[in-house]
Amino acid sequence: MSEEKVTTDIITLTRHVLDEQRKHKEASGDLTLLLNAVQLGCKFVATNVRKARLLNLVGLAGGAVNISGDEQKKLDVISNEIFINALRSSGKVAVMVSEEDEEAIIVEDEMKGNYCVVFDPLDGSSNIDAGVNVGTIFGIYRIKDGSNGTISDVLRPGYDMVVAGYCMYGSSANMVISLGNGVNGYTLDNAIGEFILTHPNIQIPKRGKIYSVNEGNAKYWDEPCTEYFQSLKFPPDGKNPYSARYIGSMVADVHRTLLYGGIFAYPADKKSKNGKLRMLYECFPMAFLTEQAGGKAITGKERVLDITPKNIHDRCPIFLGSKDDVEDIENIYKKHS
Ligand code: AHG
Ligand code: MN
Ligand code: MN
Ligand code: MN
């Protein structure tokens, strides 16, 4: 029987980030330290999500509602506090935007750094009580030259981000991240507390066979949307229909789309004219990752990363995934314009 080869040279996320830092002679190491704080946040949230049922951490946080109108779960609030504390104590952050805080957090001068972090501390929290995968989504901007960190440093197009990523909490904790040079996936080894490289250089298939959208909104869709999804279910010339997969946690639906291909969408509709998903800490990071993995992300009419938010909780419609699939819906919108 062949000997199981013991890995003695593991590649951790920290090692990968240091490799990236070494490519830039002028790098200060600040981003490396900031990403360590993000990793700490994700590891801490992962343990709380895993123990949630045991510690009675599921359920609502006393009926509180966030600025988006979402009922806050206990884990939304705890995850939010974990991230704010981890990011602030890194000393590398000037501005934070969280789904769970109405206002941007401007870090006090003595702890202020050169980066802005926008994050959704717990994505898919409506699923948490059912034990379905949830996650944390984050995007990082470097503050603008000459700025000492104000809200104008985050009201910027998504293409200005320098890092985007998510950590999905399921059977294991999977971190998927891009520093602007492709996308890598890491799995948390709980025994040593390190994210180990398991999905190097993620490339989304050029076309997939899965569509992922909440069909419960079909009554409210616009014509191009209706025509597009109808064409996937009743394809012309005898092609096979696409499969439908919708988990309802953006992190889980996007993770599957990156790995398997196809399309994920939260369209604008008659009920929500800008869709439901928030630009800064859901659409931008997922669009950044999708493009870095060779896919596309549009609102229907324009590239998601080209938009500039007016307010920190602005929403935008999103169709993201395999290049050919997104271009199909893009062409239908063009045909109807
Ligand atoms: P969050 O839990 O951070 O508020 O995000 C929920 C989002 C996203 O995770 C998911 O794609 C979408 O809500 C699902 O919305 P519907 O239930 O309307 O389909
Ligand atoms: Mn929410
Ligand atoms: Mn979310
Ligand atoms: Mn959330």
Coordinates of N, CA and C and ligand atoms in Angstrom, one line a residue, residues 70 76 99-100 120 122-126 214 217 246 248-251 253 264 266 276-278 282, ligand 1:
D70 N -33.4 44.9 7.8 CA -33.2 43.5 8.1 C -33.4 43.4 9.7
D76 N -25.7 38.3 14.0 CA -25.3 39.5 13.2 C -24.6 40.5 14.1
E99 N -22.7 46.4 7.3 CA -24.2 46.3 7.1 C -24.9 46.6 8.4
E100 N -24.3 46.3 9.5 CA -25.1 46.4 10.8 C -24.9 47.8 11.5
D120 N -19.8 42.8 5.4 CA -21.1 42.2 5.8 C -20.7 41.2 6.8
L122 N -22.2 39.1 8.8 CA -22.8 37.8 8.6 C -23.8 37.8 7.5
D123 N -23.4 37.2 6.4 CA -24.3 37.2 5.2 C -25.1 35.9 5.2
G124 N -26.4 36.1 4.9 CA -27.3 34.9 4.9 C -27.9 34.6 6.2
S125 N -27.9 35.6 7.1 CA -28.3 35.3 8.5 C -29.7 34.8 8.7
S126 N -30.5 35.0 7.6 CA -31.9 34.5 7.8 C -31.9 33.0 7.8
N214 N -33.9 34.1 -6.9 CA -35.1 33.8 -6.2 C -36.3 33.9 -7.1
N217 N -39.7 36.0 -6.8 CA -39.8 37.4 -7.3 C -40.2 37.5 -8.8
Y246 N -30.7 27.6 -5.5 CA -30.8 28.8 -4.8 C -30.8 28.6 -3.3
G248 N -29.9 31.1 -0.9 CA -30.5 32.2 -0.2 C -29.4 32.9 0.7
S249 N -28.2 32.3 0.7 CA -27.0 33.0 1.3 C -26.2 33.4 0.1
M250 N -25.9 34.7 -0.1 CA -25.2 35.1 -1.3 C -23.8 34.4 -1.3
V251 N -23.2 34.3 -0.1 CA -21.8 33.7 -0.1 C -21.8 32.3 -0.6
D253 N -24.2 30.9 -2.6 CA -24.6 30.8 -4.0 C -23.5 31.3 -4.9
F264 N -25.5 33.7 -11.0 CA -26.2 34.1 -9.8 C -26.8 35.5 -10.1
Y266 N -29.4 38.8 -8.4 CA -30.5 39.4 -7.6 C -30.9 40.7 -8.4
K276 N -31.9 43.9 -4.1 CA -31.8 43.9 -2.6 C -30.4 44.0 -2.1
L277 N -29.4 43.5 -2.9 CA -28.1 43.4 -2.3 C -27.4 44.8 -2.3
R278 N -26.6 44.9 -1.2 CA -25.9 46.2 -1.0 C -24.6 46.3 -1.8
E282 N -21.6 43.8 -0.5 CA -22.0 42.5 -1.1 C -21.7 42.5 -2.6
Ligands
AHG1 P1 -27.8 39.4 4.8 O1 -28.1 38.1 5.6 O2 -26.3 39.8 5.0 O3 -28.7 40.5 5.1 O4 -27.8 39.1 3.3 C1 -28.9 38.3 2.8 C2 -29.0 38.4 1.3 C3 -28.0 37.5 0.6 O5 -27.3 36.7 1.5 C4 -28.9 36.6 -0.2 O6 -28.4 36.4 -1.5 C5 -30.2 37.4 -0.3 O7 -30.3 38.2 0.9 C6 -31.4 36.5 -0.3 O8 -32.6 37.3 -0.4 P2 -34.0 36.7 -0.7 O9 -34.3 35.9 0.6 O10 -34.9 37.9 -0.9 O11 -33.9 35.8 -1.9

